[in-house]
Structure formats: structure tokens, C-alpha cells
Coordinates of N, CA and C in Angstrom, one line a residue:
M84 N 55.0 -90.0 47.7 CA 53.7 -90.5 48.0 C 53.1 -89.5 49.2
N85 N 52.0 -88.7 48.8 CA 51.4 -87.8 49.8 C 50.7 -88.7 50.9
Y86 N 50.6 -88.4 52.0 CA 50.0 -89.1 53.1 C 49.6 -88.0 54.2
S87 N 48.6 -88.5 55.0 CA 48.4 -87.9 56.3 C 48.8 -88.8 57.5
V88 N 49.1 -88.3 58.6 CA 49.4 -89.0 59.9 C 48.3 -88.7 61.0
I89 N 47.9 -89.7 61.7 CA 47.2 -89.5 62.8 C 48.2 -89.8 63.9
V90 N 48.5 -88.8 64.9 CA 49.4 -88.9 66.0 C 48.6 -89.0 67.3
L91 N 48.5 -90.0 68.0 CA 47.6 -90.3 69.3 C 48.2 -89.8 70.4
A92 N 47.6 -88.7 71.1 CA 48.3 -88.3 72.2 C 47.3 -88.0 73.4
A93 N 46.2 -88.7 73.4 CA 45.0 -88.6 74.2 C 45.2 -89.6 75.6
G94 N 46.3 -90.2 75.7 CA 46.3 -91.3 76.8 C 46.9 -90.7 78.0
R95 N 47.3 -91.3 79.0 CA 48.0 -90.8 80.2 C 49.3 -91.6 80.4
G96 N 49.2 -92.9 80.6 CA 50.3 -93.8 80.9 C 50.7 -93.6 82.4
S97 N 50.0 -94.1 83.2 CA 50.3 -93.9 84.7 C 51.4 -94.8 85.2
R98 N 51.7 -95.7 84.3 CA 53.0 -96.6 84.7 C 54.2 -95.9 84.6
T99 N 54.3 -94.7 84.0 CA 55.5 -94.0 84.0 C 55.7 -93.2 85.3
N100 N 54.8 -93.3 86.1 CA 54.8 -92.6 87.3 C 54.9 -91.2 87.3
L101 N 54.3 -90.5 86.1 CA 54.1 -89.1 86.1 C 52.8 -88.7 86.4
D102 N 52.7 -87.4 86.9 CA 51.2 -87.1 87.3 C 50.6 -86.3 86.1
Y103 N 51.2 -86.3 85.0 CA 50.6 -85.8 83.9 C 50.9 -86.6 82.6
N104 N 50.4 -86.2 81.5 CA 50.2 -87.1 80.3 C 51.8 -87.2 79.8
K105 N 52.2 -88.6 79.6 CA 53.6 -88.6 79.4 C 54.1 -88.1 78.0
V106 N 53.2 -87.8 77.1 CA 53.7 -87.2 75.8 C 54.1 -85.7 76.0
F107 N 53.9 -85.2 77.2 CA 54.3 -83.9 77.5 C 55.7 -83.8 78.2
Y108 N 56.2 -84.9 78.6 CA 57.3 -85.0 79.4 C 58.6 -84.5 78.4
T109 N 59.5 -83.8 79.1 CA 60.6 -83.2 78.4 C 61.9 -83.8 78.6
F110 N 62.5 -84.4 77.5 CA 63.9 -84.9 77.4 C 64.9 -83.8 78.0
E111 N 66.0 -84.3 78.2 CA 67.1 -83.4 78.5 C 67.4 -82.3 77.4
N112 N 67.2 -82.6 76.1 CA 67.4 -81.7 75.1 C 66.4 -80.7 75.1
G113 N 65.4 -80.7 75.9 CA 64.3 -79.7 75.9 C 63.2 -80.1 74.9
Q114 N 63.2 -81.1 74.2 CA 62.2 -81.5 73.4 C 61.2 -82.5 74.1
T115 N 59.9 -82.3 74.0 CA 58.9 -83.3 74.6 C 58.8 -84.5 73.7
V116 N 58.3 -85.7 74.4 CA 58.1 -86.9 73.9 C 57.1 -86.5 72.5
L117 N 56.2 -85.7 72.6 CA 55.2 -85.5 71.5 C 55.9 -84.8 70.4
N118 N 56.8 -83.8 70.8 CA 57.6 -83.0 69.7 C 58.5 -83.9 69.0
K119 N 59.1 -84.8 69.6 CA 59.9 -85.7 69.0 C 59.2 -86.8 68.1
S120 N 57.9 -87.1 68.5 CA 57.3 -88.1 67.8 C 56.6 -87.2 66.6
L121 N 56.4 -86.1 66.5 CA 55.8 -85.4 65.4 C 56.8 -85.0 64.5
S122 N 58.3 -84.7 65.0 CA 59.4 -84.1 64.1 C 59.6 -85.1 62.9
V123 N 59.6 -86.4 63.0 CA 59.9 -87.2 62.0 C 59.0 -87.1 60.8
F124 N 57.8 -86.9 61.0 CA 56.7 -86.6 59.9 C 56.8 -85.2 59.5
L125 N 56.9 -84.2 60.3 CA 56.9 -82.9 60.0 C 58.3 -82.5 59.0
S126 N 59.2 -83.4 59.2 CA 60.5 -83.3 58.3 C 60.3 -84.0 57.0
D127 N 59.2 -84.6 56.6 CA 59.1 -85.3 55.4 C 58.0 -84.6 54.6
E128 N 58.5 -84.1 53.5 CA 57.5 -83.2 52.5 C 56.4 -84.0 52.0
D129 N 56.5 -85.3 52.1 CA 55.3 -86.0 51.7 C 54.1 -86.0 52.6
C130 N 54.5 -85.7 53.8 CA 53.4 -85.5 55.0 C 52.8 -84.4 54.7
K131 N 51.5 -84.4 54.1 CA 50.7 -83.2 53.9 C 49.7 -82.8 55.2
Q132 N 49.5 -83.6 56.0 CA 48.4 -83.5 57.1 C 48.9 -84.1 58.4
V133 N 48.9 -83.6 59.5 CA 49.2 -84.2 60.8 C 47.7 -84.0 61.6
V134 N 47.2 -85.2 61.9 CA 46.1 -84.9 62.8 C 46.4 -85.5 64.1
L135 N 46.4 -84.5 65.1 CA 47.0 -84.8 66.5 C 45.7 -84.9 67.3
V136 N 45.5 -86.1 67.9 CA 44.5 -86.4 68.6 C 44.7 -86.4 70.3
C137 N 44.0 -85.6 70.8 CA 44.4 -85.1 72.2 C 43.0 -85.4 73.0
A138 N 43.1 -85.5 74.3 CA 42.2 -85.4 75.3 C 41.4 -84.1 75.4
D139 N 40.1 -84.3 75.5 CA 39.3 -82.8 75.6 C 39.9 -81.8 76.6
Y140 N 40.3 -82.3 77.8 CA 40.7 -81.5 78.9 C 42.0 -80.9 78.5
E141 N 42.7 -81.4 77.7 CA 44.2 -81.0 77.2 C 44.1 -80.2 75.9
K142 N 43.1 -80.0 75.3 CA 42.8 -79.5 74.0 C 43.3 -78.0 73.9
D143 N 43.0 -77.2 74.9 CA 43.5 -75.9 74.8 C 45.0 -75.8 75.0
Y144 N 45.5 -76.6 75.8 CA 47.0 -76.7 76.0 C 47.7 -77.1 74.7
V145 N 47.2 -78.2 74.0 CA 47.8 -78.7 72.8 C 47.7 -77.5 71.9
I146 N 46.6 -76.9 71.6 CA 46.4 -75.9 70.6 C 47.4 -74.7 70.8
E147 N 47.6 -74.3 72.1 CA 48.7 -73.2 72.4 C 50.0 -73.7 72.2
N148 N 50.4 -75.0 72.2 CA 51.8 -75.2 72.3 C 52.3 -76.2 71.2
Y149 N 51.3 -76.7 70.4 CA 51.7 -77.6 69.4 C 51.2 -77.3 68.0
L150 N 50.6 -76.1 67.7 CA 50.1 -75.9 66.5 C 51.2 -75.0 65.8
Y151 N 52.6 -75.5 65.8 CA 53.5 -74.8 65.2 C 53.9 -74.9 63.7
D152 N 53.1 -75.7 63.1 CA 53.2 -76.1 61.7 C 51.8 -76.1 61.1
S153 N 51.6 -75.7 60.0 CA 50.3 -75.3 59.3 C 49.7 -76.6 58.9
R154 N 50.5 -77.9 59.0 CA 50.0 -79.0 58.6 C 49.2 -79.6 59.8
I155 N 49.4 -79.2 61.0 CA 48.9 -79.7 62.2 C 47.4 -79.4 62.3
Q156 N 46.5 -80.3 62.7 CA 45.2 -80.0 63.0 C 44.8 -81.0 64.4
V157 N 44.0 -80.4 65.2 CA 43.7 -81.1 66.5 C 42.4 -81.6 66.6
V158 N 42.3 -82.8 67.0 CA 40.9 -83.6 67.1 C 40.9 -84.1 68.5
T159 N 39.6 -84.0 69.2 CA 39.3 -84.5 70.4 C 39.3 -86.1 70.3
G160 N 40.0 -86.7 71.2 CA 40.0 -88.2 71.2 C 38.6 -88.8 71.9
G161 N 38.6 -90.2 71.8 CA 37.3 -90.7 72.5 C 37.6 -91.6 73.6
Q162 N 36.7 -92.5 74.1 CA 37.0 -93.2 75.3 C 38.0 -94.3 75.1
T163 N 38.3 -94.8 73.9 CA 39.3 -95.7 73.8 C 40.1 -95.3 72.7
R164 N 41.3 -96.0 72.5 CA 42.2 -95.7 71.4 C 41.5 -95.9 70.1
Q165 N 40.7 -96.9 70.0 CA 40.0 -97.1 68.6 C 39.1 -96.0 68.4
D166 N 38.4 -95.4 69.3 CA 37.5 -94.3 69.3 C 38.3 -93.1 68.6
S167 N 39.4 -93.0 69.4 CA 40.4 -91.8 69.0 C 40.8 -92.0 67.5
V168 N 41.2 -93.0 67.1 CA 41.6 -93.2 65.7 C 40.5 -93.0 64.9
Y169 N 39.2 -93.4 65.1 CA 38.0 -93.1 64.4 C 37.8 -91.6 64.3
N170 N 37.9 -90.9 65.4 CA 37.7 -89.6 65.3 C 38.8 -88.7 64.3
G171 N 39.9 -89.3 64.5 CA 41.0 -88.7 63.7 C 40.8 -89.0 62.2
L172 N 40.4 -90.2 61.8 CA 40.0 -90.6 60.4 C 39.0 -89.7 59.6
Q173 N 38.2 -89.0 60.6 CA 37.1 -88.3 60.0 C 37.6 -87.0 59.2
I174 N 38.8 -86.4 59.5 CA 39.2 -85.4 58.9 C 40.5 -85.6 58.0
V175 N 40.9 -86.8 57.9 CA 42.0 -87.1 57.1 C 41.7 -86.9 55.6
D176 N 42.6 -86.1 55.0 CA 42.3 -85.6 53.6 C 43.3 -86.2 52.6
Q177 N 44.0 -87.2 52.8 CA 45.0 -87.7 52.0 C 44.5 -89.2 51.6
D178 N 44.9 -89.8 50.5 CA 44.7 -91.2 49.9 C 45.2 -92.1 50.9
Y179 N 46.3 -91.8 51.6 CA 47.0 -92.8 52.5 C 47.2 -92.1 53.9
V180 N 47.0 -93.0 54.9 CA 47.1 -92.4 56.2 C 48.2 -93.5 57.0
M181 N 49.0 -92.8 57.8 CA 49.8 -93.4 58.8 C 49.2 -93.3 60.3
I182 N 49.1 -94.2 61.0 CA 48.6 -94.1 62.4 C 49.7 -94.3 63.4
H183 N 50.0 -93.4 64.2 CA 51.1 -93.5 65.1 C 51.0 -93.1 66.6
D184 N 51.5 -93.8 67.4 CA 51.2 -93.5 69.0 C 52.3 -92.3 69.2
G185 N 51.7 -91.4 69.8 CA 52.5 -90.1 70.3 C 53.5 -90.6 71.3
A186 N 53.3 -91.5 72.1 CA 54.3 -91.8 73.0 C 55.4 -92.9 72.4
R187 N 55.5 -92.9 71.1 CA 56.5 -93.8 70.6 C 57.4 -92.7 69.7
P188 N 58.2 -92.0 70.5 CA 59.0 -90.9 69.8 C 60.3 -91.2 69.1
F189 N 60.7 -92.6 69.2 CA 62.1 -92.9 68.5 C 62.0 -93.5 67.1
V190 N 60.8 -93.4 66.5 CA 60.7 -93.9 65.1 C 61.7 -93.1 64.1
E191 N 62.3 -93.7 63.3 CA 63.2 -93.1 62.5 C 62.8 -93.0 61.0
K192 N 63.5 -91.9 60.5 CA 63.0 -91.6 59.0 C 63.1 -92.7 58.0
K193 N 64.1 -93.5 58.3 CA 64.3 -94.7 57.3 C 63.2 -95.7 57.3
W194 N 62.5 -95.7 58.6 CA 61.3 -96.7 58.5 C 60.1 -96.2 57.8
I195 N 60.0 -94.8 58.0 CA 58.9 -94.0 57.2 C 59.1 -94.1 55.8
L196 N 60.4 -94.2 55.4 CA 60.7 -94.4 53.9 C 60.3 -95.8 53.4
D197 N 60.7 -96.7 54.3 CA 60.3 -98.2 54.0 C 58.7 -98.6 53.9
L198 N 58.1 -97.7 54.9 CA 56.6 -97.9 54.9 C 55.9 -97.3 53.6
K199 N 56.7 -96.1 53.2 CA 56.0 -95.6 51.9 C 56.2 -96.4 50.7
H200 N 57.4 -96.9 50.7 CA 57.7 -97.9 49.6 C 56.8 -99.1 49.5
S201 N 56.4 -99.6 50.8 CA 55.5 -100.7 50.8 C 54.0 -100.2 50.2
L202 N 53.6 -99.1 50.6 CA 52.3 -98.6 50.1 C 52.2 -98.4 48.7
E203 N 53.3 -98.3 47.9 CA 53.3 -98.4 46.5 C 52.7 -99.5 45.9
T204 N 52.7 -100.6 46.5 CA 52.2 -101.9 46.1 C 51.3 -102.6 47.1
E205 N 51.0 -102.2 48.2 CA 50.2 -102.8 49.3 C 49.2 -101.8 49.8
D206 N 48.1 -102.4 50.4 CA 47.0 -101.6 50.9 C 47.1 -101.2 52.2
A207 N 48.1 -102.2 53.1 CA 48.3 -102.0 54.4 C 49.6 -102.5 54.7
C208 N 50.2 -101.8 55.8 CA 51.6 -102.3 56.2 C 51.7 -101.7 57.5
L209 N 52.8 -102.2 58.4 CA 53.1 -101.7 59.7 C 54.5 -102.2 60.1
L210 N 55.2 -101.4 61.0 CA 56.4 -101.6 61.6 C 56.2 -102.9 62.5
M211 N 57.1 -103.9 62.4 CA 57.1 -105.0 63.3 C 58.6 -105.4 63.6
V212 N 58.8 -106.1 64.7 CA 60.2 -106.7 65.0 C 60.0 -108.2 65.4
P213 N 60.7 -109.0 64.8 CA 60.6 -110.5 65.4 C 60.9 -110.8 66.7
S214 N 60.2 -111.5 67.4 CA 60.2 -111.9 68.9 C 61.6 -112.6 69.2
V215 N 62.1 -112.1 70.1 CA 63.4 -112.9 70.6 C 63.3 -113.7 71.8
D216 N 62.1 -113.9 72.2 CA 61.8 -114.8 73.3 C 60.8 -115.8 72.9
T217 N 60.6 -116.8 73.6 CA 59.7 -117.9 73.4 C 58.6 -117.5 73.8
T218 N 57.4 -117.6 73.0 CA 56.1 -117.1 73.4 C 54.9 -118.3 73.6
K219 N 54.4 -118.2 74.8 CA 53.4 -119.4 75.0 C 52.0 -118.7 75.2
I220 N 51.1 -119.6 74.9 CA 49.6 -119.4 75.2 C 49.3 -120.0 76.6
V221 N 48.8 -119.1 77.5 CA 48.5 -119.4 78.7 C 46.9 -119.3 79.0
V222 N 46.3 -120.4 79.6 CA 45.0 -120.4 80.0 C 44.7 -120.7 81.5
D223 N 44.1 -119.8 82.2 CA 44.0 -120.3 83.6 C 45.1 -120.4 84.2
G224 N 46.0 -119.8 84.0 CA 47.4 -119.9 84.7 C 48.4 -121.0 84.3
Y225 N 48.1 -121.8 83.3 CA 48.8 -122.9 82.9 C 49.1 -122.7 81.5
V226 N 50.3 -123.2 81.2 CA 50.7 -123.1 79.6 C 50.0 -124.1 78.8
K227 N 49.3 -123.7 77.7 CA 48.5 -124.5 76.7 C 49.5 -124.9 75.7
E228 N 50.2 -124.0 75.1 CA 51.0 -124.5 74.0 C 52.2 -123.3 73.7
S229 N 53.2 -123.7 73.2 CA 54.3 -122.8 72.7 C 54.1 -122.5 71.4
L230 N 54.4 -121.4 70.9 CA 54.3 -120.8 69.7 C 55.7 -120.8 68.9
E231 N 55.6 -121.0 67.6 CA 57.0 -121.2 66.9 C 57.5 -119.8 66.8
R232 N 58.7 -119.6 67.5 CA 59.2 -118.3 67.7 C 59.4 -117.5 66.3
K233 N 59.9 -118.2 65.2 CA 60.0 -117.5 64.1 C 58.9 -117.0 63.5
L234 N 57.6 -117.4 63.8 CA 56.4 -116.9 63.4 C 55.9 -115.8 64.1
V235 N 56.4 -115.6 65.3 CA 56.0 -114.5 66.2 C 56.7 -113.1 66.1
Y236 N 55.9 -112.1 65.9 CA 56.5 -110.7 65.6 C 55.7 -109.7 66.5
H237 N 56.3 -108.7 67.1 CA 55.8 -107.6 67.8 C 55.3 -106.4 67.0
A238 N 54.1 -106.0 67.1 CA 53.6 -104.9 66.3 C 54.0 -103.7 66.9
Q239 N 54.3 -102.5 66.0 CA 54.6 -101.2 66.4 C 53.8 -100.3 65.6
T240 N 54.2 -98.9 65.7 CA 53.5 -98.0 64.8 C 54.7 -97.2 64.3
P241 N 54.6 -96.5 63.1 CA 53.2 -96.3 62.5 C 52.7 -97.6 61.8
Q242 N 51.4 -97.6 61.7 CA 50.6 -98.5 60.9 C 50.0 -97.8 59.7
C243 N 50.2 -98.3 58.5 CA 49.8 -97.4 57.4 C 48.8 -98.3 56.5
F244 N 47.8 -97.3 56.1 CA 46.7 -98.0 55.1 C 46.3 -97.1 53.9
K245 N 45.7 -97.5 53.0 CA 44.9 -96.8 52.1 C 43.6 -96.3 52.9
T246 N 43.4 -95.0 52.9 CA 42.6 -94.3 53.7 C 41.2 -95.0 53.7
N247 N 40.6 -95.2 52.5 CA 39.3 -95.6 52.5 C 39.2 -97.0 53.0
L248 N 40.2 -97.8 52.9 CA 40.3 -99.1 53.6 C 40.2 -99.1 55.1
I249 N 41.0 -98.4 55.7 CA 40.9 -98.2 57.3 C 39.7 -97.5 57.6
K250 N 39.2 -96.5 57.0 CA 37.8 -95.9 57.4 C 36.7 -96.9 57.3
E251 N 36.8 -97.7 56.3 CA 35.6 -98.8 56.2 C 35.9 -99.8 57.2
C252 N 37.1 -100.3 57.7 CA 37.2 -101.2 58.6 C 36.8 -100.6 60.0
H253 N 37.2 -99.3 60.3 CA 36.8 -98.7 61.7 C 35.2 -98.6 61.7
R254 N 34.6 -98.3 60.5 CA 33.1 -98.0 60.4 C 32.3 -99.5 60.8
L255 N 32.9 -100.6 60.2 CA 32.4 -101.8 60.4 C 32.5 -102.2 62.0
A256 N 33.7 -102.0 62.4 CA 33.9 -102.3 63.9 C 33.1 -101.5 64.9
R257 N 32.8 -100.2 64.4 CA 32.1 -99.3 65.4 C 30.5 -100.0 65.2
N258 N 30.2 -100.4 64.2 CA 28.8 -100.9 64.1 C 28.6 -102.2 64.7
K259 N 29.6 -103.0 64.8 CA 29.5 -104.2 65.4 C 30.0 -104.2 66.9
Q260 N 30.4 -102.9 67.2 CA 30.8 -102.6 68.7 C 31.8 -103.7 69.3
V261 N 32.9 -103.8 68.4 CA 34.1 -104.6 68.7 C 35.4 -103.7 68.7
Q262 N 36.3 -104.2 69.7 CA 37.5 -103.6 69.9 C 38.6 -104.4 69.6
A263 N 39.4 -103.7 68.8 CA 40.7 -104.6 68.3 C 41.9 -104.0 69.3
T264 N 43.1 -104.7 69.3 CA 44.2 -104.4 69.9 C 45.1 -103.3 69.2
D265 N 44.9 -103.3 67.8 CA 45.5 -102.2 66.9 C 44.7 -102.1 65.7
D266 N 45.1 -101.1 64.9 CA 44.3 -100.9 63.6 C 44.5 -102.0 62.5
A267 N 45.7 -102.6 62.5 CA 46.0 -103.7 61.6 C 45.0 -104.7 61.8
Q268 N 44.5 -105.1 63.1 CA 43.7 -106.3 63.4 C 42.3 -105.9 62.8
L269 N 42.0 -104.7 62.7 CA 40.7 -104.3 62.0 C 40.6 -104.6 60.5
V270 N 41.8 -104.5 59.9 CA 42.1 -105.0 58.6 C 42.0 -106.4 58.5
E271 N 42.5 -107.1 59.3 CA 42.5 -108.5 59.5 C 41.0 -109.0 59.6
W272 N 40.2 -108.3 60.4 CA 38.9 -108.8 60.6 C 37.9 -108.5 59.6
F273 N 38.0 -107.4 58.9 CA 36.9 -106.7 58.1 C 37.4 -106.6 56.5
S274 N 38.4 -107.1 56.2 CA 38.7 -107.0 54.8 C 39.5 -108.1 54.4
K275 N 39.8 -108.3 53.1 CA 40.6 -109.3 52.5 C 42.0 -108.9 52.3
A276 N 42.4 -107.5 52.6 CA 43.7 -107.0 52.3 C 44.8 -107.7 53.1
R277 N 45.8 -108.1 52.7 CA 46.9 -108.4 53.3 C 47.7 -107.3 54.0
V278 N 48.2 -107.5 55.2 CA 49.0 -106.5 55.9 C 50.5 -106.9 55.8
K279 N 51.2 -106.0 55.1 CA 52.6 -106.1 54.8 C 53.5 -105.9 56.1
V280 N 54.5 -106.6 56.3 CA 55.3 -106.5 57.5 C 56.6 -105.6 57.1
V281 N 57.0 -104.5 57.6 CA 58.1 -103.9 57.5 C 58.8 -103.8 58.8
L282 N 60.0 -104.3 58.6 CA 60.9 -104.6 59.9 C 61.6 -103.3 60.4
S283 N 61.5 -103.2 61.7 CA 62.2 -102.0 62.2 C 63.1 -102.5 63.4
S284 N 63.0 -101.8 64.5 CA 63.9 -102.2 65.6 C 63.3 -101.9 67.0
F285 N 63.8 -102.8 68.1 CA 63.3 -102.6 69.4 C 63.5 -101.2 69.9
T286 N 64.4 -100.4 69.1 CA 64.7 -99.0 69.6 C 63.5 -98.2 69.4
N287 N 62.5 -98.7 68.6 CA 61.2 -98.0 68.3 C 60.3 -98.3 69.3
K288 N 60.6 -98.0 70.7 CA 59.9 -98.5 71.8 C 58.8 -97.4 72.1
K289 N 57.7 -97.8 72.9 CA 56.8 -97.0 73.3 C 57.0 -96.6 74.8
I290 N 57.0 -95.3 75.3 CA 57.1 -94.9 76.3 C 56.1 -95.5 77.2
T291 N 56.5 -96.4 78.2 CA 55.6 -97.2 79.1 C 56.0 -97.1 80.4
L292 N 57.2 -97.3 80.8 CA 57.7 -97.4 82.1 C 58.7 -96.2 82.4
P293 N 59.1 -95.9 83.7 CA 59.9 -94.8 83.9 C 61.2 -94.8 83.3
E294 N 61.8 -96.0 83.2 CA 63.1 -96.2 82.4 C 63.0 -95.9 81.1
D295 N 62.0 -96.0 80.4 CA 61.8 -95.6 78.9 C 61.8 -93.9 78.8
L296 N 61.8 -93.3 79.8 CA 61.9 -91.8 79.7 C 63.4 -91.3 79.6
K297 N 64.3 -92.3 79.9 CA 65.7 -92.0 79.9 C 66.3 -91.8 78.4
G298 N 65.4 -92.3 77.3 CA 65.6 -92.0 76.0 C 66.4 -93.3 75.4

């Protein structure tokens, strides 16, 4: 199954205590967070296009250092994550697209294969992990209710869609000026498509805190 992937690298991540974009952090093996995030897709022959979304002030640096594969194209991000995805979608040229956080470098090839398998029968799917903690709804500092733990999952990326579907959902969200917490939520809001869950692992973590940089 041929697909494009949008890799989002326009954020900063101040909670890592770095004075530069965390996707440019170099692990001990000499590979940056962004290199590692890109590698799983570049190693897949079904990946025909990589849309790398970066901040405008970092675009020259990204072009100089990350255009090492002919499939990679660079796009400038927007004010929000959702704006950045929208910008990336404008040049996607495959019928299916994966959307991935560049700061989530530990995604594994086996999960990409599982996502592609789901796309054979589904219009939308994403990586998720079941919650291991009790989750509660809190209003004004007080617990309102506890959620049934077996029904609570944590969303990850990649999140995968038929390109026409997610483009239309982003267009509608842009017209209505609403912001979702992830791309799958836009499908929930603006389509009747069901979003299939593909199980992954907590090892598919997003670089957020200094300890995450230890690999």
C-alpha cells in the first residue's frame, strides 16, 4: 500500500530544557530525534513521499541537513499543530497519508505494518495503548466522575487516513475555526468514518521531558 507521511517538526518543546528544537537533539549513536523518526518510514518501500513540516526560521537548516532522500519535501508549519498538518496536506500526493510527530522517534516498523493492514479495510486508524491508571474527570478542582479504565486508551502517532477524508475534515475545521487535540478527533467531528484502534506500546513515547532524551 503506497502512502505519504507528514512528519511534524515545527515545535520546540521547552519542557525538555533544551535551548533549541528538541527534534534536533542528538542521541549517543549520533542520530538526531528527527533522523530516527524519519528512518522507519524511509526504510519502507511503500512510503512514496515524506512531507517534513518545520518552522519557517528553521527551514534553511532543515533543507541543508535533512533532504538526504529524494522522497523528502519540506513545508513551513503554521501557528498551531493543526495548521501545520493542514499545510502539509496541501502537497500530499498519495491516496493514503500517515501523520506523525517528529518528536516521537521510537515508533517501530511492525506498527507501521499493522497500520497499513488496517488501512486495507478502514478509512482511518491510529496507534493507541490502553490506560494502566484510573482516569477521572475533574471540574474546578474536584473529581466529577471516574471513567471505566478498560474503555480509556491513550492516542499516539502515526495516525492514518484516506487522504481525501482527512483533507476534508481539516478543511471543515478550518472553516469553522475549531481546534482538535489530534487529527483523529477531526474525523470524529466531521465525518461518519470510524477510527480503528491499532495497539502499540508505551515505548512509542513522545520526547517531552529531559528523561525522555535518554532513549
